Amino acid sequence: MILTRRKLLQGSAALGAAALSPRVGLAQNAGFTSITARPASMQLAPDGYAQTDVWGYEGMTPGPTIRVAKGARVQRQFINELPQGSSIHWHGIRIDNAMDGVSGLTQDAVVPGQTFDYDFVAPDAGTYWFHAHNKSVEQVARGLYGALIVEEDEAPDIDQEEVLLLDDWLINPETAQLDPDFEAQHDRSHGGRNGNFITTNGDYQFSSDVKQGDRLRLRLINAANARIFVLSLTGLEGWVMAYDGMPLEKPEKIDGEFPLAPGQRVDLFVDVTAQEGEAAYLLRTIDERLLPQAAFPVTARSSSATRGAPQPLAPNHGEHITDVSDATPVTLRMEGGAMGQLNTAVLDGEEMTFRQLAEANQFWSFNGVVGMTETPLASFSRGELVRLKIENETRFPHAMHLHGMHFREVLEDGQFGPMRDTILTYAGRPTEIAFRSDNPGKWLFHCHMLSHAAAGMRTWIDVA
Ligand code: C2O
Ligand code: CU
């Protein structure tokens, strides 16, 4: 019998991958540990349903949490045991460009059976995540993501921490398997691939015991392909401490619902107000219905005293933009999608009608161009202050993510929003962001609704 590479990989995976050559040499490089992407199956759906075939880091989804100190070096040898090329993007990290993990821009996709050494410093404390960045619409939907936590120099005053990765899965209820049509036209031209089965850390009824009066730190990460989670709390009271890893100068009291778009993170400090014997909840709102996203049964009373409003987290490098009058202006006009007004746009150097684009399964343009080209959206010198206006002329919201650098929203009253790496833009409402282009390299700028990215919403900027 001839062993194909695929079979060989499956066979060696069953043996704990001991036979795979990439592991040889690890001993000489003590700082490196490996992270293997491979197929696995998981009990995602309730008991009584079959297991779901997924792809996961270390065979799990979410993959194992990577937790390091601020300023520490992260060294991971990525081993690809998937049937497709892949790479890992370290979302939100102010990273060395060569380590950003974007297949086709900062590196070639790592082919099955091969490896790539990721080696970078995590300069800022906060909640980040990592995920596949080749055929992301498929690979992230199959489960290739995990949390990357960079700890503050001084541990904040909390009693318990929960890292919560929110996701939705498009599952066939008969078979409990993922819908394999990752390129569905409807998803690509409308709101993206929305799942019918929602989980927290891969669990549809996530629960963690807490004590009344305790202060929890919730690190929420939206790992879904397209879903904007609309979240709220009950039996918990508290503050937003950070967005997309970056601490707020002043914690924001949580009042009512808050959105979390794909790719975004939020750090909350919340005090448990629910009584012993009850449960507190993180809730999501869907079609005006409130449903539990994560349950926190209250099993005891805290021994620690109540604390009052928290001190802000220690600032990261923080760019205090105070004035953008001299900033370099750039405009990004988004067009296309269902019910949009896109007539023609350029795909692969050719002007096409919307109908021709649809035949190519492409639906969205940035400044009249569909998808990535050799030419960046803009080139900046190092340290340049940039103001980028995003005009969302589509009928859909889009979560725009800039790699490599955080930005602030330019607000109308001369104020600036919090530092973020992913911003939700709404149909018909222009959004302006400002950032200092202080990280050299080629940085992707795309919609984190991954079907949209695959169907045209990708561009990049070049920082010299
Ligand atoms: Cu989290 Cu380019 O993505
Ligand atoms: Cu989008």
Coordinates of C-alpha atoms and ligand atoms in Angstrom, one line a residue:
M1 CA 0.0 0.0 0.0
I2 CA 1.3 3.4 -0.9
L3 CA 1.1 5.9 2.0
T4 CA 0.0 9.3 0.8
R5 CA 1.3 12.3 2.7
R6 CA -2.2 12.8 4.1
K7 CA -2.4 9.2 5.5
L8 CA 1.1 9.5 6.8
L9 CA 0.1 12.6 8.7
Q10 CA -3.0 11.1 10.1
G11 CA -1.0 8.0 11.1
S12 CA 1.6 10.0 12.8
A13 CA -0.9 12.2 14.5
A14 CA -2.4 9.1 16.0
L15 CA 1.0 8.3 17.4
G16 CA 1.3 11.7 19.0
A17 CA 3.2 12.9 16.0
A18 CA 6.4 11.5 17.4
A19 CA 7.5 10.5 14.0
L20 CA 7.3 14.0 12.5
S21 CA 10.7 15.3 11.8
P22 CA 10.0 19.0 12.7
R23 CA 10.1 18.1 16.4
V24 CA 13.7 17.0 16.0
G25 CA 15.9 19.9 17.1
L26 CA 13.5 21.3 19.7
A27 CA 16.0 20.5 22.4
Q28 CA 18.6 22.8 20.9
N29 CA 16.1 25.6 20.9
A30 CA 14.7 25.7 24.4
G31 CA 12.6 28.8 24.0
F32 CA 10.5 27.2 21.3
T33 CA 7.5 25.0 21.9
S34 CA 5.4 23.8 19.1
I35 CA 1.8 24.5 18.1
T36 CA 0.3 22.0 15.8
A37 CA -2.8 22.7 13.7
R38 CA -4.7 19.5 13.0
P39 CA -8.1 18.0 12.4
A40 CA -9.9 16.7 15.5
S41 CA -13.4 16.0 16.6
M42 CA -15.2 17.6 19.5
Q43 CA -18.5 17.3 21.3
L44 CA -19.8 20.7 20.3
A45 CA -23.5 19.9 20.0
P46 CA -25.4 18.6 23.0
D47 CA -25.1 15.0 24.2
G48 CA -26.8 12.6 22.0
Y49 CA -25.5 14.4 18.9
A50 CA -22.5 13.1 17.0
Q51 CA -19.1 14.7 17.6
T52 CA -18.2 17.6 15.2
D53 CA -15.2 17.4 13.0
V54 CA -13.2 20.6 13.6
W55 CA -9.6 21.9 13.0
G56 CA -7.8 23.0 16.1
Y57 CA -4.5 24.1 17.5
E58 CA -3.2 21.1 19.4
G59 CA -6.4 19.4 18.3
M60 CA -8.6 21.7 20.3
T61 CA -10.9 24.6 19.7
P62 CA -10.3 27.1 21.1
G63 CA -6.6 26.1 21.1
P64 CA -4.6 26.3 24.3
T65 CA -4.4 29.8 25.7
I66 CA -1.0 31.4 25.3
R67 CA -0.2 33.5 28.4
V68 CA 3.0 35.6 28.7
A69 CA 4.3 38.5 30.7
K70 CA 4.3 42.0 29.1
G71 CA 7.5 42.4 27.0
A72 CA 8.1 38.6 26.9
R73 CA 9.1 36.8 23.8
V74 CA 6.7 34.3 22.2
Q75 CA 8.4 31.5 20.3
R76 CA 6.2 28.9 18.7
Q77 CA 7.1 26.5 16.0
F78 CA 3.9 26.1 14.0
I79 CA 3.4 22.6 12.6
N80 CA 0.8 22.3 9.9
E81 CA -0.9 18.9 9.9
L82 CA -4.0 20.2 8.1
P83 CA -4.8 19.2 4.6
Q84 CA -4.4 22.9 3.5
G85 CA -1.7 25.6 3.7
S86 CA -2.0 27.8 6.8
S87 CA -0.3 30.5 8.9
I88 CA -1.0 32.1 12.3
H89 CA -1.9 35.7 12.8
W90 CA -1.4 37.2 16.2
H91 CA -4.3 39.6 16.2
G92 CA -3.7 43.0 17.9
I93 CA -0.1 42.5 18.7
R94 CA 2.3 45.4 17.8
I95 CA 4.4 42.8 16.1
D96 CA 7.4 42.6 13.8
N97 CA 5.9 42.5 10.3
A98 CA 7.6 39.3 9.3
M99 CA 5.8 37.5 12.2
D100 CA 2.3 38.8 11.4
G101 CA 1.3 35.6 9.8
V102 CA -0.6 36.8 6.8
S103 CA -0.4 34.2 4.0
G104 CA 0.3 36.0 0.7
L105 CA 1.5 39.2 2.3
T106 CA 4.0 38.7 5.1
Q107 CA 4.8 35.0 4.4
D108 CA 3.9 32.1 2.2
A109 CA 1.3 29.8 3.6
V110 CA 2.9 26.9 5.4
V111 CA 2.1 23.8 3.3
P112 CA 0.9 20.6 4.9
G113 CA 3.7 18.8 6.7
Q114 CA 5.9 21.9 7.0
T115 CA 6.6 24.3 9.8
F116 CA 7.2 28.0 10.5
D117 CA 8.9 29.5 13.5
Y118 CA 7.0 32.4 15.0
D119 CA 9.3 34.5 17.2
F120 CA 8.2 37.9 18.4
V121 CA 7.9 40.1 21.5
A122 CA 4.5 40.9 23.0
P123 CA 5.1 44.6 23.9
D124 CA 1.7 45.5 25.3
A125 CA -0.3 43.9 28.1
G126 CA -3.9 42.9 27.2
T127 CA -6.3 40.5 25.6
Y128 CA -5.3 39.3 22.2
W129 CA -6.0 36.3 20.1
F130 CA -4.4 34.2 17.4
H131 CA -6.1 32.6 14.4
A132 CA -5.4 31.1 11.0
H133 CA -4.8 33.6 8.3
N134 CA -5.0 31.6 5.1
K135 CA -8.5 30.8 3.8
S136 CA -9.6 32.4 7.0
V137 CA -13.2 32.2 6.2
E138 CA -12.9 28.4 6.3
Q139 CA -10.1 27.9 8.8
V140 CA -11.4 30.1 11.5
A141 CA -14.9 28.7 11.0
R142 CA -13.4 25.2 11.5
G143 CA -12.0 26.3 14.8
L144 CA -8.4 27.5 14.3
Y145 CA -8.1 30.1 17.0
G146 CA -7.1 30.7 20.6
A147 CA -6.5 33.4 23.2
L148 CA -3.2 35.2 23.6
I149 CA -3.0 36.9 27.0
V150 CA -0.3 39.3 27.9
E151 CA -0.2 40.0 31.6
E152 CA 0.3 43.4 33.2
D153 CA 3.5 44.0 35.2
E154 CA 1.4 44.3 38.2
A155 CA -1.5 41.9 38.7
P156 CA -4.7 43.8 39.0
D157 CA -6.9 43.4 42.1
I158 CA -9.4 40.7 41.1
D159 CA -10.6 37.4 42.5
Q160 CA -11.1 35.4 39.3
E161 CA -10.4 35.6 35.7
E162 CA -12.3 34.1 32.7
V163 CA -11.1 34.1 29.1
L164 CA -14.2 33.7 27.0
L165 CA -14.0 33.1 23.3
L166 CA -17.4 33.6 21.7
D167 CA -18.2 31.8 18.5
D168 CA -21.0 30.6 16.3
W169 CA -21.0 27.5 14.2
L170 CA -23.0 26.7 11.1
I171 CA -23.9 23.1 11.8
N172 CA -26.2 20.6 10.1
P173 CA -28.5 19.5 12.9
E174 CA -28.9 16.0 11.5
T175 CA -25.2 15.2 11.4
A176 CA -23.7 17.8 13.8
Q177 CA -21.1 18.5 11.0
L178 CA -20.1 22.0 9.9
D179 CA -21.7 23.2 6.7
P180 CA -18.9 22.7 4.2
D181 CA -19.9 25.5 1.9
F182 CA -17.5 28.1 3.1
E183 CA -17.9 30.1 -0.1
A184 CA -21.7 30.4 -0.1
Q185 CA -22.7 33.3 -2.3
H186 CA -25.4 34.4 0.0
D187 CA -23.0 34.7 3.0
R188 CA -20.4 36.5 0.9
S189 CA -22.9 39.1 -0.5
H190 CA -24.9 39.6 2.7
G191 CA -24.0 39.6 6.4
G192 CA -21.3 36.8 6.2
R193 CA -21.4 33.3 7.5
N194 CA -23.6 33.3 10.6
G195 CA -23.8 30.1 12.7
N196 CA -26.9 28.5 14.1
F197 CA -25.1 27.2 17.2
I198 CA -23.4 29.5 19.6
T199 CA -20.7 28.6 22.1
T200 CA -18.3 30.1 24.6
N201 CA -15.0 28.3 24.7
G202 CA -16.5 25.6 22.5
D203 CA -19.3 25.0 25.0
Y204 CA -22.9 25.9 24.3
Q205 CA -23.7 26.1 28.0
F206 CA -20.5 27.5 29.4
S207 CA -20.6 27.8 33.2
S208 CA -18.1 28.8 35.9
D209 CA -18.8 29.0 39.6
V210 CA -18.3 32.3 41.3
K211 CA -18.7 33.9 44.8
Q212 CA -21.1 36.7 45.6
G213 CA -19.1 39.9 46.0
D214 CA -16.1 38.7 44.1
R215 CA -14.6 40.8 41.3
L216 CA -14.2 38.9 38.0
R217 CA -12.1 39.9 35.1
L218 CA -13.9 38.8 31.9
R219 CA -11.7 38.8 28.8
L220 CA -14.2 38.6 26.0
I221 CA -13.0 37.7 22.5
N222 CA -15.3 37.5 19.4
A223 CA -13.9 34.7 17.3
A224 CA -17.0 34.4 15.1
N225 CA -16.8 34.7 11.3
A226 CA -19.4 37.4 11.1
R227 CA -21.7 37.7 14.1
I228 CA -21.8 40.9 16.1
F229 CA -22.6 39.8 19.6
V230 CA -24.9 42.2 21.5
L231 CA -24.0 41.5 25.1
S232 CA -25.3 42.5 28.5
L233 CA -24.9 41.4 32.2
T234 CA -27.3 40.4 34.9
G235 CA -26.2 39.7 38.5
L236 CA -22.9 41.4 37.6
E237 CA -22.0 45.0 37.8
G238 CA -18.9 46.6 36.5
W239 CA -16.7 48.4 34.1
V240 CA -15.1 48.2 30.7
M241 CA -11.3 48.3 31.4
A242 CA -9.9 47.9 28.0
Y243 CA -10.9 47.5 24.3
D244 CA -8.8 45.4 21.9
G245 CA -6.2 44.9 24.6
M246 CA -5.6 48.6 25.2
P247 CA -6.6 50.0 28.7
L248 CA -9.0 52.9 29.0
E249 CA -7.7 55.9 30.8
K250 CA -10.9 55.9 32.7
P251 CA -12.9 52.7 33.2
E252 CA -16.4 52.9 31.7
K253 CA -19.3 51.9 33.8
I254 CA -21.3 49.2 31.9
D255 CA -24.8 50.2 31.4
G256 CA -27.1 48.1 29.2
E257 CA -26.0 46.4 26.0
F258 CA -22.7 46.6 24.3
P259 CA -21.6 45.2 20.9
L260 CA -18.6 43.0 20.2
A261 CA -17.8 42.7 16.6
P262 CA -15.8 39.9 15.0
G263 CA -12.1 40.3 16.0
Q264 CA -12.8 42.7 18.8
R265 CA -12.0 42.1 22.5
V266 CA -13.2 43.8 25.6
D267 CA -11.9 43.4 29.2
L268 CA -14.4 43.8 31.9
F269 CA -14.1 44.0 35.7
V270 CA -17.4 42.9 37.2
D271 CA -18.6 42.4 40.7
V272 CA -20.9 39.5 41.4
T273 CA -24.2 41.0 42.8
A274 CA -26.3 37.9 42.4
Q275 CA -27.2 36.0 45.6
E276 CA -25.7 32.8 46.7
G277 CA -27.8 30.0 45.1
E278 CA -28.6 32.1 42.1
A279 CA -26.6 32.7 39.0
A280 CA -25.1 35.7 37.2
Y281 CA -25.0 35.8 33.4
L282 CA -23.3 37.2 30.4
L283 CA -26.3 37.5 28.1
R284 CA -26.6 38.0 24.3
T285 CA -29.5 39.6 22.6
I286 CA -30.7 38.0 19.4
D287 CA -34.0 39.1 17.7
E288 CA -34.9 40.9 20.9
R289 CA -34.5 37.8 23.0
L290 CA -32.1 37.5 25.8
L291 CA -30.1 34.3 26.1
P292 CA -27.3 33.1 28.4
Q293 CA -23.9 33.3 26.7
A294 CA -22.1 32.3 29.9
A295 CA -23.5 31.4 33.3
F296 CA -21.8 32.1 36.7
P297 CA -23.6 30.1 39.4
V298 CA -23.0 31.8 42.8
T299 CA -21.9 29.0 45.1
A300 CA -20.7 31.0 48.1
R301 CA -20.1 34.4 49.5
S302 CA -16.9 36.3 49.1
S303 CA -14.5 36.8 51.9
S304 CA -13.0 39.9 50.3
A305 CA -14.5 43.4 51.0
T306 CA -16.3 45.3 48.3
R307 CA -14.0 47.5 46.4
G308 CA -15.7 50.4 44.6
A309 CA -14.6 51.7 41.2
P310 CA -11.4 50.1 40.0
Q311 CA -8.2 51.9 39.1
P312 CA -7.5 52.0 35.4
L313 CA -5.1 49.3 34.1
A314 CA -1.5 50.5 33.6
P315 CA -1.3 52.2 30.2
N316 CA 0.5 50.5 27.3
H317 CA 2.6 52.5 24.8
G318 CA -0.6 54.6 24.1
E319 CA -0.6 57.1 21.3
H320 CA -2.1 60.3 22.6
I321 CA -3.4 61.8 19.5
T322 CA -4.7 65.3 20.3
D323 CA -4.8 66.9 16.9
V324 CA -5.1 65.6 13.4
S325 CA -5.1 68.8 11.5
D326 CA -1.7 68.0 10.0
A327 CA -2.3 64.3 9.5
T328 CA -2.1 62.7 6.1
P329 CA -5.7 62.1 4.9
V330 CA -6.7 58.9 3.3
T331 CA -10.2 57.8 2.2
L332 CA -11.5 54.3 2.0
R333 CA -14.9 54.0 0.2
M334 CA -16.6 50.7 0.7
E335 CA -19.1 49.6 -1.8
G336 CA -20.9 46.5 -2.9
G337 CA -22.8 43.7 -1.4
A338 CA -26.5 42.8 -1.7
M339 CA -28.8 45.7 -2.1
G340 CA -25.8 48.0 -2.7
Q341 CA -25.2 50.3 -5.5
L342 CA -21.9 49.0 -6.9
N343 CA -22.1 49.2 -10.7
T344 CA -18.5 48.4 -11.7
A345 CA -15.2 47.7 -9.9
V346 CA -11.8 46.5 -10.9
L347 CA -10.9 42.8 -10.2
D348 CA -7.5 41.6 -11.2
G349 CA -6.9 44.7 -13.2
E350 CA -10.1 44.4 -15.2
E351 CA -13.1 46.6 -14.9
M352 CA -16.2 44.4 -14.3
T353 CA -19.9 44.9 -13.8
F354 CA -21.5 43.9 -10.6
R355 CA -22.9 40.9 -12.4
Q356 CA -19.5 39.7 -13.6
L357 CA -18.2 40.2 -10.2
A358 CA -21.0 38.1 -8.7
E359 CA -20.1 35.3 -11.2
A360 CA -16.5 35.4 -9.8
N361 CA -18.1 35.3 -6.3
Q362 CA -16.7 38.7 -5.5
F363 CA -19.0 41.4 -4.1
W364 CA -17.2 44.2 -2.4
S365 CA -14.8 47.0 -3.4
F366 CA -12.5 49.5 -1.6
N367 CA -12.1 52.6 -3.6
G368 CA -13.4 50.7 -6.7
V369 CA -11.0 47.8 -6.3
V370 CA -11.9 44.3 -5.4
G371 CA -9.5 42.4 -3.1
M372 CA -5.8 42.8 -2.8
T373 CA -3.5 44.1 -5.4
E374 CA 0.2 44.8 -5.7
T375 CA -0.4 48.4 -4.8
P376 CA -1.2 49.3 -1.3
L377 CA -4.1 51.6 -0.3
A378 CA -1.5 54.1 0.8
S379 CA 2.2 54.3 1.7
F380 CA 3.4 56.1 4.7
S381 CA 6.7 57.1 6.1
R382 CA 7.6 55.9 9.5
G383 CA 6.0 58.0 12.3
E384 CA 3.5 59.7 10.0
L385 CA 0.2 60.7 11.5
V386 CA -2.6 59.4 9.4
R387 CA -6.3 60.1 9.4
L388 CA -8.3 57.5 7.5
K389 CA -11.9 58.1 6.6
I390 CA -14.0 55.0 6.1
E391 CA -17.1 55.6 4.0
N392 CA -19.4 52.7 4.4
E393 CA -21.6 52.9 1.3
T394 CA -23.0 49.4 1.6
R395 CA -26.1 48.2 3.4
F396 CA -24.1 46.2 6.0
P397 CA -22.0 46.9 9.1
H398 CA -18.3 46.0 8.7
A399 CA -15.7 45.4 11.3
M400 CA -12.5 46.9 9.9
H401 CA -9.3 45.5 11.3
L402 CA -5.8 47.1 10.9
H403 CA -2.9 44.8 11.5
G404 CA 0.2 46.0 13.4
M405 CA -1.0 49.2 14.8
H406 CA -3.8 50.4 17.0
F407 CA -5.8 53.5 16.1
R408 CA -8.3 55.9 17.6
E409 CA -11.6 57.0 16.3
V410 CA -11.8 60.7 15.5
L411 CA -15.0 61.9 17.1
E412 CA -17.0 64.9 16.0
D413 CA -16.3 67.1 18.9
G414 CA -12.5 67.1 18.5
Q415 CA -12.3 64.2 20.9
F416 CA -10.7 60.8 20.2
G417 CA -12.1 57.3 20.9
P418 CA -10.2 54.6 22.7
M419 CA -7.3 52.8 21.1
R420 CA -8.6 49.9 19.0
D421 CA -7.5 47.5 16.3
T422 CA -10.9 46.6 15.0
I423 CA -13.8 49.1 14.5
L424 CA -17.4 48.5 13.6
T425 CA -18.5 50.8 10.8
Y426 CA -22.2 51.2 10.1
A427 CA -24.0 51.6 6.8
G428 CA -24.2 55.1 5.6
R429 CA -22.2 56.5 8.5
P430 CA -18.7 57.7 7.9
T431 CA -16.1 56.7 10.5
E432 CA -12.7 58.3 10.8
I433 CA -9.7 56.8 12.5
A434 CA -6.3 58.2 13.2
F435 CA -3.0 56.4 13.9
R436 CA 0.7 56.9 13.9
S437 CA 2.3 54.7 11.3
D438 CA 5.2 53.7 13.5
N439 CA 5.4 50.1 12.7
P440 CA 7.3 49.4 9.4
G441 CA 6.0 46.8 7.0
K442 CA 3.1 45.6 5.0
W443 CA -0.1 45.7 7.1
L444 CA -3.4 44.2 6.0
F445 CA -6.5 46.3 6.5
H446 CA -9.7 44.3 6.0
C447 CA -13.2 43.5 7.1
H448 CA -13.2 40.9 9.9
M449 CA -16.4 39.5 8.6
L450 CA -14.4 36.8 6.9
S451 CA -16.8 36.1 4.0
H452 CA -16.5 39.8 3.2
A453 CA -12.8 39.7 3.3
A454 CA -12.8 36.7 1.0
A455 CA -15.2 38.5 -1.4
G456 CA -13.2 41.7 -1.8
M457 CA -12.8 43.6 1.4
R458 CA -9.1 43.4 1.7
T459 CA -6.4 46.0 1.2
W460 CA -3.1 46.9 2.8
I461 CA -0.9 49.8 3.8
D462 CA 2.8 50.1 3.5
V463 CA 4.9 51.7 6.2
A464 CA 8.5 52.4 5.2
Ligands
C2O1 CU1 -7.9 38.8 13.1 CU2 -6.4 39.9 9.5 O1 -7.2 39.3 11.3
CU2 CU -17.6 43.4 6.1

